[in-house]
Structure formats: structure tokens, C-alpha cells
PDB file of C-alpha atoms in Angstrom:
ATOM      1  CA  MET F   1     127.717 100.841  84.189  1.00 51.00           C
ATOM      2  CA  THR F   2     131.526 100.807  83.990  1.00 51.00           C
ATOM      3  CA  ASP F   3     133.752  97.947  82.869  1.00 43.00           C
ATOM      4  CA  THR F   4     134.753  97.436  86.506  1.00 46.00           C
ATOM      5  CA  ASP F   5     131.096  97.127  87.509  1.00 53.00           C
ATOM      6  CA  ASN F   6     130.556  94.624  84.705  1.00 55.00           C
ATOM      7  CA  GLU F   7     133.390  92.456  86.023  1.00 58.00           C
ATOM      8  CA  ARG F   8     131.674  92.246  89.416  1.00 80.00           C
ATOM      9  CA  LEU F   9     128.418  90.834  88.108  1.00 88.00           C
ATOM     10  CA  LEU F  10     127.607  87.225  88.898  1.00 89.00           C
ATOM     11  CA  GLY F  11     128.256  84.619  86.233  1.00 86.00           C
ATOM     12  CA  PRO F  12     127.139  80.973  86.113  1.00 88.00           C
ATOM     13  CA  SER F  13     130.011  79.691  88.262  1.00 90.00           C
ATOM     14  CA  ASP F  14     129.543  82.523  90.783  1.00 91.00           C
ATOM     15  CA  VAL F  15     125.843  81.745  91.193  1.00 88.00           C
ATOM     16  CA  ARG F  16     126.465  78.035  91.680  1.00 88.00           C
ATOM     17  CA  GLU F  17     129.324  78.644  94.112  1.00 92.00           C
ATOM     18  CA  LEU F  18     127.187  80.978  96.208  1.00 91.00           C
ATOM     19  CA  ALA F  19     124.321  78.505  96.207  1.00 89.00           C
ATOM     20  CA  ALA F  20     126.649  75.672  97.207  1.00 91.00           C
ATOM     21  CA  ALA F  21     128.174  77.719 100.018  1.00 93.00           C
ATOM     22  CA  LEU F  22     124.692  78.446 101.333  1.00 92.00           C
ATOM     23  CA  ARG F  23     123.596  74.840 100.815  1.00 91.00           C
ATOM     24  CA  LEU F  24     120.740  76.301  98.866  1.00 85.00           C
ATOM     25  CA  THR F  25     118.416  74.181  96.772  1.00 76.00           C
ATOM     26  CA  PRO F  26     116.135  76.412  94.650  1.00 68.00           C
ATOM     27  CA  THR F  27     112.464  75.771  95.362  1.00 63.00           C
ATOM     28  CA  LYS F  28     109.511  75.944  92.999  1.00 62.00           C
ATOM     29  CA  GLN F  29     107.315  77.152  95.855  1.00 59.00           C
ATOM     30  CA  LEU F  30     109.207  80.454  95.992  1.00 56.00           C
ATOM     31  CA  GLY F  31     109.760  80.586  92.237  1.00 59.00           C
ATOM     32  CA  GLN F  32     113.531  80.528  92.644  1.00 71.00           C
ATOM     33  CA  ASN F  33     115.108  80.666  89.199  1.00 82.00           C
ATOM     34  CA  PHE F  34     118.323  82.681  89.267  1.00 85.00           C
ATOM     35  CA  VAL F  35     119.639  84.581  86.244  1.00 89.00           C
ATOM     36  CA  ILE F  36     123.161  83.368  85.492  1.00 87.00           C
ATOM     37  CA  ASP F  37     123.908  85.267  82.282  1.00 92.00           C
ATOM     38  CA  ALA F  38     125.660  88.609  82.754  1.00 91.00           C
ATOM     39  CA  ASN F  39     124.633  89.891  79.328  1.00 93.00           C
ATOM     40  CA  THR F  40     120.983  89.367  80.221  1.00 94.00           C
ATOM     41  CA  ILE F  41     121.542  91.189  83.507  1.00 94.00           C
ATOM     42  CA  ARG F  42     123.059  94.141  81.668  1.00 94.00           C
ATOM     43  CA  ARG F  43     120.129  94.223  79.254  1.00 95.00           C
ATOM     44  CA  ILE F  44     117.574  94.219  82.065  1.00 95.00           C
ATOM     45  CA  ALA F  45     119.444  96.964  83.923  1.00 95.00           C
ATOM     46  CA  ARG F  46     119.488  99.112  80.778  1.00 95.00           C
ATOM     47  CA  ALA F  47     115.791  98.489  80.155  1.00 96.00           C
ATOM     48  CA  ALA F  48     114.988  99.699  83.675  1.00 96.00           C
ATOM     49  CA  GLU F  49     116.285 103.152  82.645  1.00 95.00           C
ATOM     50  CA  ILE F  50     117.519 103.967  86.126  1.00 96.00           C
ATOM     51  CA  GLY F  51     118.954 107.428  86.615  1.00 93.00           C
ATOM     52  CA  GLU F  52     121.677 108.356  89.085  1.00 92.00           C
ATOM     53  CA  ASP F  53     119.088 110.115  91.286  1.00 96.00           C
ATOM     54  CA  ASP F  54     116.610 107.228  91.332  1.00 97.00           C
ATOM     55  CA  THR F  55     115.694 105.284  94.442  1.00 98.00           C
ATOM     56  CA  VAL F  56     114.958 101.709  93.413  1.00 98.00           C
ATOM     57  CA  LEU F  57     112.917  98.920  94.959  1.00 98.00           C
ATOM     58  CA  GLU F  58     113.977  95.428  93.870  1.00 98.00           C
ATOM     59  CA  VAL F  59     111.706  92.500  94.675  1.00 96.00           C
ATOM     60  CA  GLY F  60     113.108  88.985  94.530  1.00 92.00           C
ATOM     61  CA  PRO F  61     116.852  89.736  94.455  1.00 95.00           C
ATOM     62  CA  GLY F  62     117.796  86.105  95.097  1.00 92.00           C
ATOM     63  CA  LEU F  63     121.561  85.668  95.114  1.00 94.00           C
ATOM     64  CA  GLY F  64     122.120  89.215  93.833  1.00 94.00           C
ATOM     65  CA  SER F  65     122.636  88.783  90.087  1.00 92.00           C
ATOM     66  CA  LEU F  66     120.490  91.783  89.132  1.00 95.00           C
ATOM     67  CA  THR F  67     121.032  93.594  92.437  1.00 96.00           C
ATOM     68  CA  LEU F  68     124.648  94.414  91.623  1.00 96.00           C
ATOM     69  CA  ALA F  69     123.773  95.823  88.200  1.00 96.00           C
ATOM     70  CA  LEU F  70     120.992  97.983  89.631  1.00 97.00           C
ATOM     71  CA  LEU F  71     123.133  99.222  92.509  1.00 96.00           C
ATOM     72  CA  ALA F  72     125.789 100.385  90.048  1.00 95.00           C
ATOM     73  CA  ARG F  73     123.209 102.798  88.592  1.00 95.00           C
ATOM     74  CA  ALA F  74     120.904 103.855  91.430  1.00 97.00           C
ATOM     75  CA  ALA F  75     121.142 106.509  94.123  1.00 97.00           C
ATOM     76  CA  HIS F  76     119.827 103.904  96.544  1.00 97.00           C
ATOM     77  CA  LEU F  77     118.571 100.346  96.212  1.00 98.00           C
ATOM     78  CA  THR F  78     116.283  98.543  98.635  1.00 98.00           C
ATOM     79  CA  ALA F  79     115.947  94.817  97.976  1.00 98.00           C
ATOM     80  CA  VAL F  80     113.041  92.830  99.415  1.00 97.00           C
ATOM     81  CA  GLU F  81     113.665  89.110  99.867  1.00 95.00           C
ATOM     82  CA  ILE F  82     111.327  86.558 101.469  1.00 93.00           C
ATOM     83  CA  ASP F  83     113.771  83.636 101.747  1.00 92.00           C
ATOM     84  CA  ASP F  84     115.598  83.480 105.090  1.00 94.00           C
ATOM     85  CA  THR F  85     118.881  82.165 103.681  1.00 94.00           C
ATOM     86  CA  LEU F  86     119.026  84.541 100.731  1.00 95.00           C
ATOM     87  CA  ALA F  87     118.091  87.566 102.838  1.00 96.00           C
ATOM     88  CA  ALA F  88     120.883  86.796 105.294  1.00 96.00           C
ATOM     89  CA  ALA F  89     123.519  86.315 102.569  1.00 96.00           C
ATOM     90  CA  LEU F  90     122.835  89.157 100.150  1.00 97.00           C
ATOM     91  CA  PRO F  91     124.364  92.071 102.132  1.00 97.00           C
ATOM     92  CA  ALA F  92     127.676  90.188 102.291  1.00 96.00           C
ATOM     93  CA  THR F  93     127.620  89.621  98.532  1.00 96.00           C
ATOM     94  CA  VAL F  94     127.059  93.333  97.940  1.00 97.00           C
ATOM     95  CA  ALA F  95     129.802  94.301 100.398  1.00 96.00           C
ATOM     96  CA  ALA F  96     132.272  91.911  98.785  1.00 95.00           C
ATOM     97  CA  ARG F  97     131.604  92.823  95.160  1.00 95.00           C
ATOM     98  CA  MET F  98     130.628  96.492  95.369  1.00 95.00           C
ATOM     99  CA  PRO F  99     131.976  97.824  98.688  1.00 96.00           C
ATOM    100  CA  GLU F 100     132.059 101.461  97.608  1.00 95.00           C
ATOM    101  CA  ARG F 101     128.285 101.372  97.096  1.00 95.00           C
ATOM    102  CA  ALA F 102     127.330  99.170 100.025  1.00 96.00           C
ATOM    103  CA  ASP F 103     126.063 102.209 101.929  1.00 96.00           C
ATOM    104  CA  ARG F 104     123.507 102.724  99.159  1.00 97.00           C
ATOM    105  CA  PHE F 105     122.036  99.277  99.673  1.00 97.00           C
ATOM    106  CA  THR F 106     119.361  98.124 102.104  1.00 97.00           C
ATOM    107  CA  LEU F 107     117.999  94.611 102.543  1.00 97.00           C
ATOM    108  CA  VAL F 108     114.448  94.137 103.815  1.00 97.00           C
ATOM    109  CA  HIS F 109     113.519  90.587 104.807  1.00 97.00           C
ATOM    110  CA  ALA F 110     109.790  90.501 104.044  1.00 96.00           C
ATOM    111  CA  ASP F 111     106.990  89.138 101.905  1.00 96.00           C
ATOM    112  CA  ALA F 112     106.368  91.573  99.048  1.00 96.00           C
ATOM    113  CA  LEU F 113     102.652  90.743  99.152  1.00 96.00           C
ATOM    114  CA  ARG F 114     102.528  92.257 102.641  1.00 96.00           C
ATOM    115  CA  LEU F 115     105.012  95.069 102.099  1.00 97.00           C
ATOM    116  CA  THR F 116     104.036  98.575 103.247  1.00 96.00           C
ATOM    117  CA  PRO F 117     105.859 101.893 102.777  1.00 96.00           C
ATOM    118  CA  ASP F 118     106.734 102.154 106.469  1.00 95.00           C
ATOM    119  CA  ALA F 119     108.741  98.929 106.150  1.00 94.00           C
ATOM    120  CA  LEU F 120     111.237 100.636 103.844  1.00 95.00           C
ATOM    121  CA  PRO F 121     113.918 102.924 105.284  1.00 89.00           C
ATOM    122  CA  GLY F 122     115.019 106.050 103.488  1.00 85.00           C
ATOM    123  CA  PRO F 123     113.272 107.982 100.722  1.00 90.00           C
ATOM    124  CA  PRO F 124     110.259 106.423  98.971  1.00 96.00           C
ATOM    125  CA  PRO F 125     111.201 104.349  95.909  1.00 98.00           C
ATOM    126  CA  ARG F 126     110.595 105.802  92.461  1.00 98.00           C
ATOM    127  CA  VAL F 127     111.428 102.733  90.369  1.00 98.00           C
ATOM    128  CA  LEU F 128     110.431  99.098  90.834  1.00 98.00           C
ATOM    129  CA  VAL F 129     112.496  96.293  89.318  1.00 98.00           C
ATOM    130  CA  ALA F 130     111.416  92.732  90.010  1.00 94.00           C
ATOM    131  CA  ASN F 131     112.023  89.160  88.946  1.00 91.00           C
ATOM    132  CA  LEU F 132     108.626  87.914  90.089  1.00 89.00           C
ATOM    133  CA  PRO F 133     107.733  84.301  90.845  1.00 82.00           C
ATOM    134  CA  TYR F 134     105.295  83.100  88.228  1.00 79.00           C
ATOM    135  CA  ASN F 135     102.593  82.048  90.679  1.00 83.00           C
ATOM    136  CA  VAL F 136     102.264  85.432  92.437  1.00 91.00           C
ATOM    137  CA  ALA F 137     103.501  87.875  89.788  1.00 94.00           C
ATOM    138  CA  VAL F 138     100.259  89.767  89.148  1.00 96.00           C
ATOM    139  CA  PRO F 139      99.135  90.005  92.813  1.00 97.00           C
ATOM    140  CA  VAL F 140     102.572  91.295  93.869  1.00 97.00           C
ATOM    141  CA  LEU F 141     102.716  93.859  91.073  1.00 98.00           C
ATOM    142  CA  LEU F 142      99.206  95.180  91.751  1.00 98.00           C
ATOM    143  CA  HIS F 143      99.875  95.303  95.495  1.00 98.00           C
ATOM    144  CA  LEU F 144     103.034  97.360  95.021  1.00 98.00           C
ATOM    145  CA  LEU F 145     101.454  99.741  92.524  1.00 98.00           C
ATOM    146  CA  ALA F 146      98.558 100.304  94.928  1.00 98.00           C
ATOM    147  CA  GLY F 147     100.607 100.557  98.098  1.00 97.00           C
ATOM    148  CA  PHE F 148     103.537 102.629  96.822  1.00 98.00           C
ATOM    149  CA  PRO F 149     102.224 105.689  94.971  1.00 97.00           C
ATOM    150  CA  SER F 150     105.791 107.022  94.863  1.00 98.00           C
ATOM    151  CA  LEU F 151     106.611 104.407  92.206  1.00 98.00           C
ATOM    152  CA  GLN F 152     106.680 106.161  88.846  1.00 98.00           C
ATOM    153  CA  ARG F 153     108.153 103.372  86.729  1.00 98.00           C
ATOM    154  CA  ALA F 154     108.511  99.632  86.892  1.00 98.00           C
ATOM    155  CA  LEU F 155     110.252  96.867  84.998  1.00 98.00           C
ATOM    156  CA  VAL F 156     109.119  93.379  85.890  1.00 98.00           C
ATOM    157  CA  MET F 157     110.253  90.021  84.594  1.00 95.00           C
ATOM    158  CA  VAL F 158     107.410  87.513  84.527  1.00 95.00           C
ATOM    159  CA  GLN F 159     106.328  84.422  82.646  1.00 94.00           C
ATOM    160  CA  SER F 160     106.035  85.282  78.946  1.00 95.00           C
ATOM    161  CA  GLU F 161     102.306  84.578  78.892  1.00 95.00           C
ATOM    162  CA  VAL F 162     101.766  86.885  81.880  1.00 96.00           C
ATOM    163  CA  ALA F 163     103.825  89.592  80.182  1.00 97.00           C
ATOM    164  CA  ASP F 164     101.540  89.369  77.157  1.00 97.00           C
ATOM    165  CA  ARG F 165      98.485  89.718  79.382  1.00 97.00           C
ATOM    166  CA  LEU F 166      99.803  92.683  81.323  1.00 97.00           C
ATOM    167  CA  ALA F 167     100.647  94.608  78.153  1.00 97.00           C
ATOM    168  CA  ALA F 168      97.620  93.569  76.061  1.00 98.00           C
ATOM    169  CA  PRO F 169      95.335  96.296  74.670  1.00 97.00           C
ATOM    170  CA  PRO F 170      91.524  95.981  74.575  1.00 97.00           C
ATOM    171  CA  GLY F 171      90.112  93.754  71.872  1.00 95.00           C
ATOM    172  CA  THR F 172      92.989  91.286  71.812  1.00 95.00           C
ATOM    173  CA  ARG F 173      92.922  87.620  72.757  1.00 94.00           C
ATOM    174  CA  THR F 174      95.242  88.055  75.731  1.00 96.00           C
ATOM    175  CA  TYR F 175      93.438  91.093  77.175  1.00 97.00           C
ATOM    176  CA  GLY F 176      91.935  90.246  80.538  1.00 97.00           C
ATOM    177  CA  VAL F 177      91.832  90.991  84.253  1.00 97.00           C
ATOM    178  CA  PRO F 178      95.608  91.630  84.638  1.00 97.00           C
ATOM    179  CA  SER F 179      95.575  93.973  81.625  1.00 98.00           C
ATOM    180  CA  VAL F 180      92.674  96.039  82.928  1.00 98.00           C
ATOM    181  CA  LYS F 181      93.801  96.268  86.543  1.00 98.00           C
ATOM    182  CA  ALA F 182      97.355  97.193  85.573  1.00 98.00           C
ATOM    183  CA  ALA F 183      95.911  99.923  83.326  1.00 98.00           C
ATOM    184  CA  TRP F 184      94.298 101.538  86.372  1.00 98.00           C
ATOM    185  CA  TYR F 185      97.789 102.391  87.604  1.00 98.00           C
ATOM    186  CA  ALA F 186     100.061 102.508  84.585  1.00 98.00           C
ATOM    187  CA  HIS F 187     100.698 102.263  80.872  1.00 98.00           C
ATOM    188  CA  ALA F 188     102.267  98.855  80.211  1.00 98.00           C
ATOM    189  CA  ARG F 189     104.329  97.629  77.266  1.00 98.00           C
ATOM    190  CA  ARG F 190     106.441  94.596  76.422  1.00 97.00           C
ATOM    191  CA  ALA F 191     110.103  95.502  76.878  1.00 97.00           C
ATOM    192  CA  GLY F 192     111.745  92.303  75.681  1.00 96.00           C
ATOM    193  CA  SER F 193     111.936  88.545  76.021  1.00 96.00           C
ATOM    194  CA  VAL F 194     114.158  86.395  78.226  1.00 95.00           C
ATOM    195  CA  GLY F 195     114.838  82.785  77.273  1.00 94.00           C
ATOM    196  CA  ARG F 196     114.721  79.994  79.820  1.00 92.00           C
ATOM    197  CA  THR F 197     118.366  78.988  79.294  1.00 92.00           C
ATOM    198  CA  VAL F 198     119.726  82.060  81.143  1.00 92.00           C
ATOM    199  CA  PHE F 199     118.254  80.798  84.437  1.00 89.00           C
ATOM    200  CA  TRP F 200     119.431  78.260  86.972  1.00 82.00           C
ATOM    201  CA  PRO F 201     117.556  76.048  87.322  1.00 81.00           C
ATOM    202  CA  ALA F 202     115.969  76.544  83.917  1.00 83.00           C
ATOM    203  CA  PRO F 203     112.174  76.978  84.134  1.00 84.00           C
ATOM    204  CA  ASN F 204     109.808  75.214  81.760  1.00 86.00           C
ATOM    205  CA  VAL F 205     108.710  78.465  80.123  1.00 90.00           C
ATOM    206  CA  ASP F 206     110.272  81.612  78.703  1.00 93.00           C
ATOM    207  CA  SER F 207     110.008  84.971  80.456  1.00 95.00           C
ATOM    208  CA  GLY F 208     109.122  88.461  79.316  1.00 96.00           C
ATOM    209  CA  LEU F 209     109.928  91.981  80.448  1.00 98.00           C
ATOM    210  CA  VAL F 210     107.119  94.480  81.009  1.00 98.00           C
ATOM    211  CA  ALA F 211     107.787  98.184  81.453  1.00 98.00           C
ATOM    212  CA  LEU F 212     105.150 100.236  83.249  1.00 98.00           C
ATOM    213  CA  THR F 213     104.854 104.010  83.534  1.00 98.00           C
ATOM    214  CA  ARG F 214     102.582 105.465  86.206  1.00 98.00           C
ATOM    215  CA  ARG F 215      99.438 107.208  84.964  1.00 97.00           C
ATOM    216  CA  GLU F 216      96.584 108.925  86.705  1.00 96.00           C
ATOM    217  CA  PRO F 217      93.666 106.554  87.324  1.00 97.00           C
ATOM    218  CA  PRO F 218      90.430 107.228  85.460  1.00 97.00           C
ATOM    219  CA  ARG F 219      88.433 110.179  86.701  1.00 96.00           C
ATOM    220  CA  THR F 220      85.545 108.501  88.459  1.00 97.00           C
ATOM    221  CA  THR F 221      83.409 108.705  91.566  1.00 97.00           C
ATOM    222  CA  ALA F 222      83.675 104.926  91.989  1.00 98.00           C
ATOM    223  CA  ALA F 223      86.225 103.433  94.368  1.00 97.00           C
ATOM    224  CA  ARG F 224      89.003 101.342  92.870  1.00 98.00           C
ATOM    225  CA  GLU F 225      87.662  98.264  94.640  1.00 98.00           C
ATOM    226  CA  ASP F 226      84.261  98.777  93.000  1.00 98.00           C
ATOM    227  CA  VAL F 227      85.835  99.163  89.569  1.00 98.00           C
ATOM    228  CA  PHE F 228      87.879  96.001  90.063  1.00 98.00           C
ATOM    229  CA  ALA F 229      84.739  94.147  91.171  1.00 98.00           C
ATOM    230  CA  VAL F 230      83.031  94.816  87.843  1.00 98.00           C
ATOM    231  CA  VAL F 231      86.228  93.823  86.002  1.00 98.00           C
ATOM    232  CA  ASP F 232      86.241  90.486  87.833  1.00 98.00           C
ATOM    233  CA  ALA F 233      82.566  89.978  87.034  1.00 98.00           C
ATOM    234  CA  ALA F 234      82.972  90.761  83.341  1.00 98.00           C
ATOM    235  CA  PHE F 235      85.801  88.245  82.881  1.00 97.00           C
ATOM    236  CA  ALA F 236      84.436  85.525  85.150  1.00 95.00           C
ATOM    237  CA  GLN F 237      82.480  84.284  82.149  1.00 88.00           C
ATOM    238  CA  ARG F 238      84.603  85.677  79.365  1.00 85.00           C
ATOM    239  CA  ARG F 239      82.566  84.374  76.439  1.00 90.00           C
ATOM    240  CA  LYS F 240      79.290  85.859  77.675  1.00 96.00           C
ATOM    241  CA  THR F 241      77.984  89.283  76.772  1.00 97.00           C
ATOM    242  CA  LEU F 242      78.013  91.941  79.468  1.00 98.00           C
ATOM    243  CA  ARG F 243      74.257  91.599  79.931  1.00 97.00           C
ATOM    244  CA  ALA F 244      74.736  87.998  81.002  1.00 98.00           C
ATOM    245  CA  ALA F 245      78.187  88.201  82.613  1.00 98.00           C
ATOM    246  CA  LEU F 246      77.266  91.175  84.794  1.00 98.00           C
ATOM    247  CA  ALA F 247      73.879  89.839  85.895  1.00 97.00           C
ATOM    248  CA  PRO F 248      75.181  88.471  89.240  1.00 97.00           C
ATOM    249  CA  TRP F 249      77.062  91.726  89.863  1.00 97.00           C
ATOM    250  CA  ALA F 250      74.090  93.961  89.011  1.00 97.00           C
ATOM    251  CA  GLY F 251      71.366  91.753  90.437  1.00 97.00           C
ATOM    252  CA  SER F 252      69.711  90.618  87.209  1.00 97.00           C
ATOM    253  CA  PRO F 253      70.234  90.672  83.432  1.00 97.00           C
ATOM    254  CA  ALA F 254      67.872  93.638  83.162  1.00 97.00           C
ATOM    255  CA  ALA F 255      69.804  95.566  85.812  1.00 98.00           C
ATOM    256  CA  ALA F 256      73.070  94.758  84.041  1.00 98.00           C
ATOM    257  CA  GLU F 257      71.615  96.063  80.779  1.00 97.00           C
ATOM    258  CA  ALA F 258      70.486  99.252  82.510  1.00 98.00           C
ATOM    259  CA  ALA F 259      73.965  99.774  83.978  1.00 98.00           C
ATOM    260  CA  CYS F 260      75.493  99.314  80.524  1.00 98.00           C
ATOM    261  CA  ALA F 261      73.109 101.868  79.064  1.00 98.00           C
ATOM    262  CA  ALA F 262      73.935 104.380  81.788  1.00 97.00           C
ATOM    263  CA  ALA F 263      77.666 103.824  81.198  1.00 98.00           C
ATOM    264  CA  GLY F 264      77.386 104.167  77.424  1.00 98.00           C
ATOM    265  CA  VAL F 265      78.485 100.566  76.862  1.00 98.00           C
ATOM    266  CA  SER F 266      76.719  98.037  74.668  1.00 98.00           C
ATOM    267  CA  PRO F 267      75.176  95.206  76.745  1.00 98.00           C
ATOM    268  CA  GLN F 268      76.028  92.901  73.836  1.00 97.00           C
ATOM    269  CA  ALA F 269      79.727  93.684  74.124  1.00 97.00           C
ATOM    270  CA  ARG F 270      82.175  91.464  76.004  1.00 97.00           C
ATOM    271  CA  GLY F 271      84.574  92.476  78.706  1.00 97.00           C
ATOM    272  CA  GLU F 272      87.590  92.009  76.457  1.00 96.00           C
ATOM    273  CA  THR F 273      86.555  95.047  74.372  1.00 97.00           C
ATOM    274  CA  LEU F 274      86.261  97.516  77.270  1.00 98.00           C
ATOM    275  CA  THR F 275      88.870  99.994  78.512  1.00 98.00           C
ATOM    276  CA  ILE F 276      89.531 100.746  82.157  1.00 98.00           C
ATOM    277  CA  GLU F 277      87.525 103.943  81.677  1.00 98.00           C
ATOM    278  CA  ASP F 278      84.545 101.898  80.480  1.00 98.00           C
ATOM    279  CA  PHE F 279      84.738  99.723  83.582  1.00 98.00           C
ATOM    280  CA  ALA F 280      84.912 102.821  85.783  1.00 98.00           C
ATOM    281  CA  ARG F 281      81.687 104.153  84.251  1.00 98.00           C
ATOM    282  CA  LEU F 282      80.030 100.770  84.767  1.00 98.00           C
ATOM    283  CA  ALA F 283      81.037 100.816  88.426  1.00 98.00           C
ATOM    284  CA  GLU F 284      79.445 104.246  88.800  1.00 98.00           C
ATOM    285  CA  ALA F 285      76.244 102.937  87.195  1.00 97.00           C
ATOM    286  CA  ARG F 286      75.842  99.833  89.370  1.00 96.00           C
ATOM    287  CA  PRO F 287      72.323  99.630  90.791  1.00 89.00           C
ATOM    288  CA  ARG F 288      72.161 100.490  94.485  1.00 83.00           C
TER     289      ARG F 288
END
């Protein structure tokens, strides 16, 4: 990013002026907390590791704070925005502040939870960058990883607690359903923290960055949906052993124990100690 590009990023006064011009009042329902600190924007853009040949999908562009920084780096940027007012205004912001790259930008007015590849013009995206609303962060991320196999990398900003869960390894306190399901698609790691004071309005919690790199799913004869079903069952009663927690899923405690034995997993273990590969073997061993 050049010095000229840096000068065109949105600062606190720019964000508030745009919001005022649009008569926009940020809503909690859509998780609208806009980044107003240019240094944070630069840091997020660097962490995304976007190359000049990368096609990027941005979810939740808002007023365009991060959009401009990503567009300065990417071969093409498609931004997906659900809010009517923001979706209508963003192309004009890009054209005004980065006119020489406006032809590399596309706005899609849609709900990311319902987004499909055919809704995006141009080449399939390779990189996902998203400032995700706290209440739908994990469902949106899993939907995009499942529906867009072209995505090879992702950098998402989520609530700090969610970031910990997504990046948690087996055997840790924060390891759970988001950790396991994300591991089906990608290797995840914490890529930094973002304080609440860089947002307008400021949320009640801090945020975290999670970087994900696409991996091959476990080699298994079980469908992904079947693997995720056993994950949900194992964590539905987190404190119970697999023999007890998986009884409803398998049909009985004895059947759950038999499935564990067939999968090479201790029935006395708990879900928080299992890898995604362990869950895949359990799905294969489910009684029919």
C-alpha cells in the first residue's frame, strides 16, 4: 500500500461524516460496528497477506473502511453487504477515493448466509476477509468455507472469545464445535487482537483476528453432514463421556461404546479431546 493509498483510508471524521450523510444509525441487529482507526485497517490488510493476483471476497464492508485498504492490494475485490443503505453508498465511496481501481471493485447486495458462487461475477475468490457480526460469525464462516471451495485463505475479525474458539486445539478449555467444524476445512490460528476503542460505536467486547488456510478434509467415507452430526452430539453435553453423550446419536450407551471401539476412541473420553479425524472415524462407525 502506497502513501497515497494510505491518505485515502477512512478516519474517524470520515466515517462519521459518511454515516451522517446517509442518516445511518448503526444497528446491533446487523452487528454494525465500523472500524475508524486507519492504523488498525492497515494492520488487518497486512495480516490478510493479499497478493497482487488475488481475487478477494469481503463480507461486511460497511462504510468501506477496510474495503479501500483491500482494494489497494487485490487484483479484484467483491464486497458483500446486506444493508440496503450501505450497499447503495459503497460504490460511490470507492469511486471517489480510489477511482483508478474502481473497475476492480464489485458490490453484491446480499445476505452472506445465503451467498452462492453464481451470485459473484468474475473469477472465483481466493481470499476471504470479513468483519463478521458477532451473532452470526461462525455460521457465516462455515457457510462460505463450504460453499466456496475456491477460497484458499481467510482472515476474519470476530468477537475475541469466538476467535479463541475457532483457533483452539484439542484438549483446551475453549475447544468446541466451532473449532472442530472449522478444522474440517482449514488450519486456524489467532492472528492478532483488536481493541473495542477502534470501532464506532464501540462494542462491549474486544475482537480478535483469525487466519485460516484451506486444508484437505479428513479422508473418510462419511459425509460431512454425518461428521458434523456426531460433533454436535459430543458437545451437546460437554461434561459427559462419549459413551453417555453419544447415546442419543448412536441409539444407546452400548451402541455408542461400540462405535467408539470401532473408531479407536476411548468411550470414557470427552469430545473436547478428539480431533476432526477422530470424529470422522466415529461417523463411519455409527450403527446403521
